[in-house]
CSV table of C-alpha atoms in Angstrom, one decimal:
chain,number,residue,atom,x,y,z
A,16,MET,CA,-12.3,6.3,5.5
A,17,ASN,CA,-12.1,2.7,4.1
A,18,GLU,CA,-11.2,3.0,0.3
A,19,ARG,CA,-11.5,-0.7,-0.7
A,20,GLY,CA,-15.2,-0.8,-1.6
A,21,VAL,CA,-16.5,0.6,-4.8
A,22,GLY,CA,-20.2,1.1,-5.7
A,23,THR,CA,-23.1,3.6,-5.8
A,24,ASP,CA,-26.5,3.5,-4.4
A,25,VAL,CA,-29.4,5.9,-4.3
A,26,GLY,CA,-29.9,8.2,-1.2
A,27,ALA,CA,-33.2,9.2,0.5
A,28,ASP,CA,-32.9,12.6,-1.2
A,29,GLY,CA,-33.0,10.8,-4.6
A,30,GLY,CA,-30.2,9.8,-7.1
A,31,ALA,CA,-27.0,7.9,-6.8
A,32,GLU,CA,-24.6,8.5,-4.1
A,33,ALA,CA,-21.2,7.4,-2.9
A,34,GLY,CA,-21.0,4.1,-1.4
A,35,ARG,CA,-19.0,3.9,1.9
A,36,GLY,CA,-15.9,2.8,-0.1
A,37,VAL,CA,-15.7,5.7,-2.5
A,38,ALA,CA,-14.6,9.2,-1.2
A,39,PRO,CA,-16.4,12.1,-3.0
A,40,ASP,CA,-14.3,14.4,-5.1
A,41,ILE,CA,-14.3,17.3,-2.7
A,42,ARG,CA,-11.6,19.9,-3.2
A,43,THR,CA,-12.3,22.1,-0.3
A,44,ASP,CA,-10.9,21.2,3.1
A,45,ALA,CA,-13.8,22.9,4.9
A,46,VAL,CA,-16.2,20.5,3.5
A,47,THR,CA,-14.0,17.5,4.3
A,48,ASP,CA,-14.0,18.7,7.9
A,49,ALA,CA,-17.7,18.9,7.8
A,50,VAL,CA,-18.0,15.4,6.5
A,51,THR,CA,-15.8,14.2,9.4
A,52,ASP,CA,-18.0,16.0,11.9
A,53,ALA,CA,-21.2,14.6,10.2
A,54,ALA,CA,-20.0,11.0,9.9
A,55,PRO,CA,-17.7,10.3,12.8
A,56,ASP,CA,-18.2,6.5,12.5
A,57,ALA,CA,-16.7,5.5,9.2
A,58,LYS,CA,-17.0,1.9,9.9
A,59,ARG,CA,-20.8,1.6,10.4
A,60,SER,CA,-22.7,-0.8,8.1
A,61,LEU,CA,-24.1,0.3,4.9
A,62,ALA,CA,-27.8,1.4,5.1
A,63,PRO,CA,-30.3,-1.1,3.6
A,64,GLY,CA,-31.5,-0.4,0.0
A,65,VAL,CA,-35.3,-0.4,-1.0
A,66,ARG,CA,-36.5,-0.8,-4.5
A,67,LEU,CA,-40.0,0.3,-5.7
A,68,GLY,CA,-40.4,-0.6,-9.4
A,69,ARG,CA,-37.7,1.5,-11.3
A,70,LEU,CA,-37.0,3.6,-8.3
A,71,SER,CA,-34.6,2.7,-5.6
A,72,PHE,CA,-33.2,4.4,-2.6
A,73,VAL,CA,-31.3,3.9,0.6
A,74,TRP,CA,-33.4,3.6,3.9
A,75,ARG,CA,-31.8,5.9,6.5
A,76,PRO,CA,-33.9,5.7,9.7
A,77,TRP,CA,-31.8,8.4,11.4
A,78,MET,CA,-32.4,10.9,8.6
A,79,VAL,CA,-36.1,10.2,8.6
A,80,LEU,CA,-36.4,10.5,12.3
A,81,VAL,CA,-34.5,13.8,12.4
A,82,THR,CA,-36.5,15.2,9.4
A,83,LEU,CA,-39.8,14.3,11.4
A,84,LEU,CA,-38.5,15.9,14.6
A,85,LEU,CA,-37.5,19.1,12.6
A,86,THR,CA,-41.0,19.1,11.0
A,87,ALA,CA,-42.6,18.9,14.4
A,88,ALA,CA,-40.4,21.6,15.9
A,89,THR,CA,-41.0,24.0,13.0
A,90,PHE,CA,-44.8,23.5,13.4
A,91,LEU,CA,-44.6,24.1,17.2
A,92,VAL,CA,-42.5,27.3,16.9
A,93,PHE,CA,-44.8,28.4,14.0
A,94,CYS,CA,-47.8,28.0,16.2
A,95,VAL,CA,-46.2,29.6,19.3
A,96,SER,CA,-45.0,32.6,17.1
A,97,ILE,CA,-48.6,33.2,16.0
A,98,GLY,CA,-49.9,33.1,19.5
A,99,VAL,CA,-47.4,35.6,20.9
A,100,GLY,CA,-48.2,39.3,21.0
A,101,ASP,CA,-50.3,42.2,22.6
A,102,PHE,CA,-53.3,39.9,22.6
A,103,PRO,CA,-52.0,36.5,23.5
A,104,ILE,CA,-53.5,33.3,22.2
A,105,GLY,CA,-53.0,29.8,23.6
A,106,LEU,CA,-51.5,27.1,21.4
A,107,SER,CA,-54.7,25.1,21.3
A,108,ARG,CA,-56.8,28.0,20.2
A,109,VAL,CA,-54.1,28.8,17.4
A,110,ILE,CA,-54.3,25.3,16.1
A,111,ALA,CA,-58.1,25.3,16.2
A,112,THR,CA,-58.3,28.6,14.4
A,113,ILE,CA,-55.8,27.4,11.7
A,114,LEU,CA,-57.9,24.4,11.2
A,115,GLY,CA,-61.0,26.5,10.8
A,116,ARG,CA,-62.7,25.9,14.2
A,117,GLY,CA,-61.5,29.0,16.1
A,118,GLU,CA,-63.7,31.8,17.7
A,119,GLN,CA,-64.3,34.9,15.6
A,120,VAL,CA,-62.0,37.1,17.5
A,121,ASP,CA,-59.1,34.7,17.2
A,122,GLU,CA,-59.8,34.3,13.6
A,123,PHE,CA,-59.3,38.0,13.0
A,124,VAL,CA,-56.2,38.3,15.0
A,125,ILE,CA,-54.6,35.2,13.6
A,126,MET,CA,-55.9,35.0,10.0
A,127,ASP,CA,-55.8,38.8,9.2
A,128,LEU,CA,-52.8,40.1,11.4
A,129,ARG,CA,-50.4,37.3,12.4
A,130,LEU,CA,-50.6,34.4,10.0
A,131,PRO,CA,-49.2,36.3,7.0
A,132,ARG,CA,-46.0,37.2,9.0
A,133,ALA,CA,-45.6,33.7,10.2
A,134,LEU,CA,-46.1,32.1,6.8
A,135,ALA,CA,-43.7,34.7,5.3
A,136,GLY,CA,-41.2,33.5,7.8
A,137,LEU,CA,-41.8,29.8,6.9
A,138,VAL,CA,-41.5,30.5,3.3
A,139,VAL,CA,-38.5,32.6,3.5
A,140,GLY,CA,-36.7,30.2,5.8
A,141,ILE,CA,-37.4,27.2,3.7
A,142,ALA,CA,-36.4,29.0,0.5
A,143,LEU,CA,-33.0,30.4,2.1
A,144,GLY,CA,-32.3,26.9,3.6
A,145,VAL,CA,-32.6,25.0,0.4
A,146,SER,CA,-30.9,27.7,-1.6
A,147,GLY,CA,-27.9,27.5,0.8
A,148,ALA,CA,-27.8,23.7,0.6
A,149,ILE,CA,-27.6,23.9,-3.2
A,150,THR,CA,-24.9,26.6,-3.4
A,151,GLN,CA,-22.8,24.7,-0.8
A,152,SER,CA,-23.3,21.4,-2.5
A,153,VAL,CA,-22.6,22.7,-6.0
A,154,ALA,CA,-19.5,24.7,-4.9
A,155,ARG,CA,-18.5,22.0,-2.5
A,156,ASN,CA,-17.7,24.6,0.1
A,157,PRO,CA,-19.6,25.5,3.3
A,158,LEU,CA,-19.1,29.2,2.7
A,159,ALA,CA,-20.9,29.2,-0.5
A,160,SER,CA,-24.3,30.8,0.3
A,161,PRO,CA,-26.4,33.4,-1.3
A,162,ASP,CA,-25.1,35.9,1.3
A,163,ILE,CA,-21.4,35.3,0.4
A,164,LEU,CA,-22.1,35.1,-3.4
A,165,GLY,CA,-23.7,38.4,-3.5
A,166,ILE,CA,-27.2,37.4,-4.5
A,167,THR,CA,-29.0,39.0,-1.5
A,168,TRP,CA,-27.0,42.2,-1.8
A,169,GLY,CA,-27.8,42.4,-5.6
A,170,ALA,CA,-31.5,42.0,-4.7
A,171,GLY,CA,-31.2,44.7,-2.1
A,172,ALA,CA,-29.2,47.2,-4.3
A,173,VAL,CA,-31.9,47.2,-6.9
A,174,ALA,CA,-34.7,47.5,-4.3
A,175,VAL,CA,-33.0,50.4,-2.6
A,176,PHE,CA,-32.4,52.0,-6.1
A,177,LEU,CA,-36.2,51.8,-6.6
A,178,VAL,CA,-37.0,53.3,-3.2
A,179,THR,CA,-34.4,56.0,-3.3
A,180,VAL,CA,-34.0,57.2,-6.7
A,181,SER,CA,-37.7,58.2,-7.0
A,182,GLY,CA,-37.3,60.9,-4.3
A,183,GLY,CA,-40.5,62.0,-2.8
A,184,THR,CA,-42.5,59.8,-5.0
A,185,ALA,CA,-41.0,56.6,-3.6
A,186,THR,CA,-44.4,55.3,-2.3
A,187,ALA,CA,-46.1,55.8,-5.7
A,188,VAL,CA,-43.2,54.0,-7.6
A,189,VAL,CA,-43.0,51.1,-5.2
A,190,SER,CA,-46.8,50.5,-5.2
A,191,SER,CA,-46.9,50.6,-9.0
A,192,VAL,CA,-43.8,48.7,-9.8
A,193,GLY,CA,-43.4,46.5,-6.7
A,194,LEU,CA,-40.5,46.3,-4.4
A,195,SER,CA,-40.7,42.6,-4.4
A,196,ALA,CA,-40.5,42.4,-8.2
A,197,ALA,CA,-37.4,44.8,-8.1
A,198,ALA,CA,-35.7,42.6,-5.6
A,199,LEU,CA,-36.5,39.4,-7.4
A,200,ALA,CA,-35.0,40.9,-10.7
A,201,GLY,CA,-31.9,42.3,-8.8
A,202,GLY,CA,-31.2,38.8,-7.3
A,203,LEU,CA,-31.6,36.9,-10.5
A,204,GLY,CA,-29.4,39.4,-12.4
A,205,THR,CA,-26.6,39.3,-9.8
A,206,GLY,CA,-26.7,35.5,-9.6
A,207,LEU,CA,-26.5,35.2,-13.4
A,208,LEU,CA,-23.6,37.7,-13.4
A,209,VAL,CA,-21.7,35.8,-10.8
A,210,TYR,CA,-22.3,32.5,-12.8
A,211,PHE,CA,-21.1,33.9,-16.1
A,212,LEU,CA,-18.0,35.6,-14.5
A,213,ALA,CA,-17.0,32.4,-12.7
A,214,TRP,CA,-17.5,30.1,-15.7
A,215,ARG,CA,-14.4,28.8,-17.2
A,216,ARG,CA,-14.9,25.4,-18.8
A,217,GLY,CA,-17.1,24.6,-15.8
A,218,ILE,CA,-17.6,26.1,-12.3
A,219,ASP,CA,-14.9,25.9,-9.7
A,220,GLY,CA,-16.1,26.4,-6.2
A,221,PHE,CA,-13.2,28.5,-5.0
A,222,ARG,CA,-13.6,30.9,-8.1
A,223,LEU,CA,-17.2,31.0,-7.7
A,224,ILE,CA,-16.8,32.2,-4.1
A,225,LEU,CA,-14.2,34.8,-4.9
A,226,ILE,CA,-16.2,36.3,-7.8
A,227,GLY,CA,-19.3,36.4,-5.4
A,228,ILE,CA,-17.4,38.2,-2.7
A,229,SER,CA,-16.2,40.8,-5.2
A,230,VAL,CA,-19.7,41.3,-6.7
A,231,SER,CA,-21.2,41.5,-3.2
A,232,ALA,CA,-18.7,44.3,-2.3
A,233,VAL,CA,-19.7,46.2,-5.4
A,234,MET,CA,-23.4,46.0,-4.6
A,235,GLN,CA,-22.9,47.0,-1.1
A,236,ALA,CA,-20.9,50.0,-2.4
A,237,ILE,CA,-23.7,51.0,-4.7
A,238,THR,CA,-26.3,50.5,-2.0
A,239,THR,CA,-24.4,52.8,0.4
A,240,TRP,CA,-24.0,55.4,-2.3
A,241,LEU,CA,-27.8,55.4,-2.9
A,242,LEU,CA,-28.5,55.8,0.7
A,243,VAL,CA,-26.1,58.7,1.0
A,244,LYS,CA,-27.7,60.5,-1.9
A,245,ALA,CA,-31.4,59.6,-0.9
A,246,ASP,CA,-34.0,61.6,1.2
A,247,ILE,CA,-33.8,60.9,4.8
A,248,ARG,CA,-37.4,59.3,4.8
A,249,ASP,CA,-36.6,57.0,1.9
A,250,VAL,CA,-33.3,56.1,3.7
A,251,ALA,CA,-35.2,55.1,6.9
A,252,ARG,CA,-37.5,53.0,4.9
A,253,ALA,CA,-34.7,51.3,2.9
A,254,GLN,CA,-32.5,50.7,6.1
A,255,VAL,CA,-35.3,48.7,7.8
A,256,TRP,CA,-35.9,46.6,4.7
A,257,LEU,CA,-32.1,46.1,4.2
A,258,VAL,CA,-31.6,44.6,7.7
A,259,GLY,CA,-34.4,42.0,6.9
A,260,SER,CA,-37.8,42.2,8.4
A,261,LEU,CA,-41.1,40.3,8.3
A,262,ASP,CA,-43.2,43.3,9.4
A,263,ASN,CA,-46.3,44.2,7.6
A,264,ARG,CA,-46.3,41.3,5.3
A,265,SER,CA,-49.5,41.0,3.1
A,266,TRP,CA,-51.5,38.0,2.0
A,267,ASP,CA,-50.6,39.0,-1.7
A,268,GLU,CA,-47.0,38.9,-1.0
A,269,VAL,CA,-47.2,35.6,0.8
A,270,ARG,CA,-49.2,33.8,-1.9
A,271,VAL,CA,-46.8,34.9,-4.7
A,272,ALA,CA,-43.7,33.8,-2.6
A,273,LEU,CA,-45.4,30.6,-1.7
A,274,TRP,CA,-46.2,29.5,-5.2
A,275,CYS,CA,-42.9,30.5,-6.6
A,276,THR,CA,-41.1,28.6,-3.8
A,277,LEU,CA,-43.3,25.5,-4.3
A,278,VAL,CA,-42.6,25.5,-8.1
A,279,LEU,CA,-39.0,25.9,-7.6
A,280,LEU,CA,-38.8,23.1,-5.0
A,281,VAL,CA,-40.5,20.8,-7.3
A,282,VAL,CA,-37.8,21.6,-10.0
A,283,VAL,CA,-35.1,21.1,-7.4
A,284,ALA,CA,-36.5,17.6,-6.3
A,285,ALA,CA,-36.7,16.4,-9.9
A,286,THR,CA,-33.1,17.6,-10.6
A,287,ALA,CA,-31.7,16.1,-7.4
A,288,PHE,CA,-32.0,12.6,-8.8
A,289,GLN,CA,-29.2,13.6,-11.3
A,290,PHE,CA,-27.1,15.7,-8.9
A,291,LYS,CA,-26.1,13.0,-6.6
A,292,PRO,CA,-23.6,11.2,-8.8
A,293,MET,CA,-21.8,14.5,-9.0
A,294,HIS,CA,-20.6,14.2,-5.5
A,295,LEU,CA,-18.3,11.5,-6.9
A,296,GLY,CA,-16.8,14.0,-9.4
A,297,ASP,CA,-17.8,15.2,-12.9
A,298,GLU,CA,-16.0,12.4,-14.7
A,299,VAL,CA,-17.9,9.7,-12.7
A,300,ALA,CA,-21.0,11.5,-13.3
A,301,ALA,CA,-20.5,11.7,-16.9
A,302,GLY,CA,-19.8,8.0,-17.0
A,303,LEU,CA,-23.1,7.5,-15.4
A,304,GLY,CA,-24.9,9.5,-18.1
A,305,VAL,CA,-25.4,12.8,-16.1
A,306,ARG,CA,-25.1,16.0,-18.1
A,307,HIS,CA,-23.3,17.6,-15.1
A,308,SER,CA,-22.8,21.0,-16.6
A,309,ARG,CA,-26.6,21.3,-17.5
A,310,VAL,CA,-27.7,19.9,-14.0
A,311,ARG,CA,-25.2,22.3,-12.1
A,312,ALA,CA,-26.6,25.3,-14.1
A,313,LEU,CA,-30.1,24.5,-13.5
A,314,LEU,CA,-29.6,23.8,-9.7
A,315,LEU,CA,-27.7,27.2,-9.4
A,316,LEU,CA,-30.6,29.0,-11.2
A,317,CYS,CA,-33.2,27.5,-8.8
A,318,ALA,CA,-30.9,28.4,-5.9
A,319,VAL,CA,-30.7,32.1,-7.2
A,320,LEU,CA,-34.3,32.1,-7.7
A,321,LEU,CA,-35.1,30.8,-4.2
A,322,ALA,CA,-32.8,33.4,-2.7
A,323,ALA,CA,-34.4,36.1,-4.7
A,324,VAL,CA,-37.9,35.3,-3.7
A,325,ALA,CA,-37.0,35.2,0.0
A,326,VAL,CA,-35.2,38.7,-0.4
A,327,SER,CA,-38.2,40.0,-2.2
A,328,VAL,CA,-40.5,39.2,0.8
A,329,ALA,CA,-38.3,39.8,3.8
A,330,GLY,CA,-35.2,41.7,2.6
A,331,PRO,CA,-31.6,40.3,2.7
A,332,VAL,CA,-32.0,38.3,5.9
A,333,ALA,CA,-28.4,37.4,6.8
A,334,PHE,CA,-26.6,34.0,7.4
A,335,VAL,CA,-29.8,31.8,7.3
A,336,ALA,CA,-28.7,30.2,4.1
A,337,LEU,CA,-25.2,29.8,5.5
A,338,VAL,CA,-26.1,28.2,8.8
A,339,ALA,CA,-29.1,26.1,8.0
A,340,PRO,CA,-27.4,23.6,5.7
A,341,GLN,CA,-24.4,23.1,8.0
A,342,VAL,CA,-26.7,22.5,11.0
A,343,ALA,CA,-28.8,20.1,9.1
A,344,MET,CA,-25.8,18.2,7.8
A,345,ARG,CA,-24.7,17.7,11.4
A,346,LEU,CA,-28.0,16.8,12.7
A,347,VAL,CA,-28.8,14.1,10.1
A,348,ARG,CA,-25.1,12.8,10.1
A,349,TYR,CA,-24.9,13.1,6.3
A,350,PRO,CA,-21.7,14.1,4.3
A,351,THR,CA,-23.4,16.7,2.2
A,352,PRO,CA,-26.1,19.2,3.0
A,353,PRO,CA,-29.6,17.6,2.7
A,354,MET,CA,-32.2,19.6,1.0
A,355,VAL,CA,-35.2,18.7,3.0
A,356,ALA,CA,-33.6,19.1,6.4
A,357,SER,CA,-31.9,22.3,5.3
A,358,GLY,CA,-35.1,24.0,4.5
A,359,LEU,CA,-36.7,22.9,7.8
A,360,VAL,CA,-33.7,24.2,9.8
A,361,GLY,CA,-34.0,27.5,7.8
A,362,ALA,CA,-37.6,27.8,8.7
A,363,LEU,CA,-37.1,26.9,12.2
A,364,LEU,CA,-34.1,29.4,12.6
A,365,LEU,CA,-36.0,32.3,10.8
A,366,ILE,CA,-39.3,31.8,12.7
A,367,GLY,CA,-37.7,31.4,16.1
A,368,SER,CA,-35.4,34.4,15.5
A,369,ASP,CA,-38.5,36.5,14.6
A,370,LEU,CA,-40.1,35.2,17.9
A,371,VAL,CA,-37.1,36.2,19.9
A,372,ALA,CA,-36.9,39.6,18.1
A,373,ARG,CA,-40.6,40.3,18.9
A,374,ALA,CA,-41.1,38.7,22.4
A,375,GLY,CA,-37.6,38.0,23.8
A,376,LEU,CA,-36.0,41.4,23.8
A,377,PRO,CA,-36.9,44.6,25.6
A,378,ILE,CA,-37.3,46.3,22.3
A,379,GLY,CA,-38.7,44.9,19.0
A,380,LEU,CA,-36.0,44.5,16.3
A,381,PRO,CA,-36.0,43.2,12.7
A,382,VAL,CA,-35.4,39.6,12.3
A,383,GLY,CA,-32.2,40.2,10.4
A,384,VAL,CA,-30.5,41.4,13.5
A,385,VAL,CA,-31.2,38.3,15.3
A,386,THR,CA,-30.1,36.0,12.6
A,387,ALA,CA,-26.9,38.1,12.2
A,388,ALA,CA,-26.1,37.7,15.8
A,389,ILE,CA,-26.4,33.9,15.3
A,390,GLY,CA,-24.7,33.6,11.8
A,391,GLY,CA,-21.7,35.9,12.5
A,392,PRO,CA,-20.2,33.6,15.2
A,393,PHE,CA,-21.0,30.5,13.2
A,394,LEU,CA,-19.1,31.9,10.2
A,395,VAL,CA,-16.2,32.4,12.5
A,396,TYR,CA,-16.6,28.9,13.7
A,397,LEU,CA,-16.4,27.6,10.2
A,398,LEU,CA,-13.4,29.5,9.3
A,399,VAL,CA,-11.5,28.5,12.5
A,400,ARG,CA,-12.3,24.8,11.9
A,401,ALA,CA,-11.0,25.1,8.3
A,402,ASN,CA,-7.9,26.9,9.5
A,403,LEU,CA,-7.3,24.1,12.3
A,404,ARG,CA,-7.8,21.5,9.5
A,405,GLN,CA,-5.0,23.0,7.6
A,406,THR,CA,-2.8,23.3,10.5
A,407,ASP,CA,-3.2,19.7,11.4
A,408,ARG,CA,-2.1,18.8,7.9
């Protein structure tokens, strides 16, 4: 990359970003490899800037085009997912019913039976995608996701504890306390634990991942111990939830998750303006007046809460938060995970996986099985590429 130019501009996601002449302070070879894949043409011309009053940003037509295409693809798969089932409904009838112009029988099937599940997949996918984009950007490592950092397993351990430790009264306890609230509290607590254990005059991405893997292993061990000691009926209920499933989602669960996700996304969008300079390094960000420690902590808190909300609705769905930001980064040809595109890819991946799990296989499977089948090989791919990068050097 050409290192002669110096300057900053404001990206489409908001905030200042590196000009084409300044290489971000990225200390992880895997991220450097991802940057190379995402932006192969290092000599392309600088994108034009746009100023609206005090707000300025860089106009990136390719990023806008890809984002619009991802939005259209997500809506299409969302509608197709609603129409597929024992009572098939055409795409035009699905859209008409969503807009309030459908027949009565279609309204019952869609609004009461299928739409809550589809909306749950949409909300969970967006939450996991944005959460993964934040953690990977803050840690500057493509392996940093809520799955790897132990957040999802922490939420799962607390939820399994609630289900299993009550014995034969699990149903009463879950209905009174709330499985979703337990998972939310578990994810938040685990995220805060990982953050404080990894803190040492700041957050280092490598240390954050190591601490997260350790905490994740502890939470998995606790979960296994609870399942071994529990009643077989409670174990069956907990196992389905642990894999990650969108079955039997209610409107109450979807509404709570939707509003929580919207509030968190607003906070993330407002904070992103100050986060962009941090890609240049903490010293440069501090010179530009950014309180990098506070911004990093706030973004990580939002990422933890987004992941916890997702787990509280669908269980610990594996690998969506890991895969979505990396796929989005390559699609938009951007050197860091883009928030909006990551959320859309996460939603598209989760809804599509649920559609495959319900209609594309001989037997119905939880959505987490399909996402694991996709995410496992992708994780191996990231590790192999990082290893090849080290070998070339």
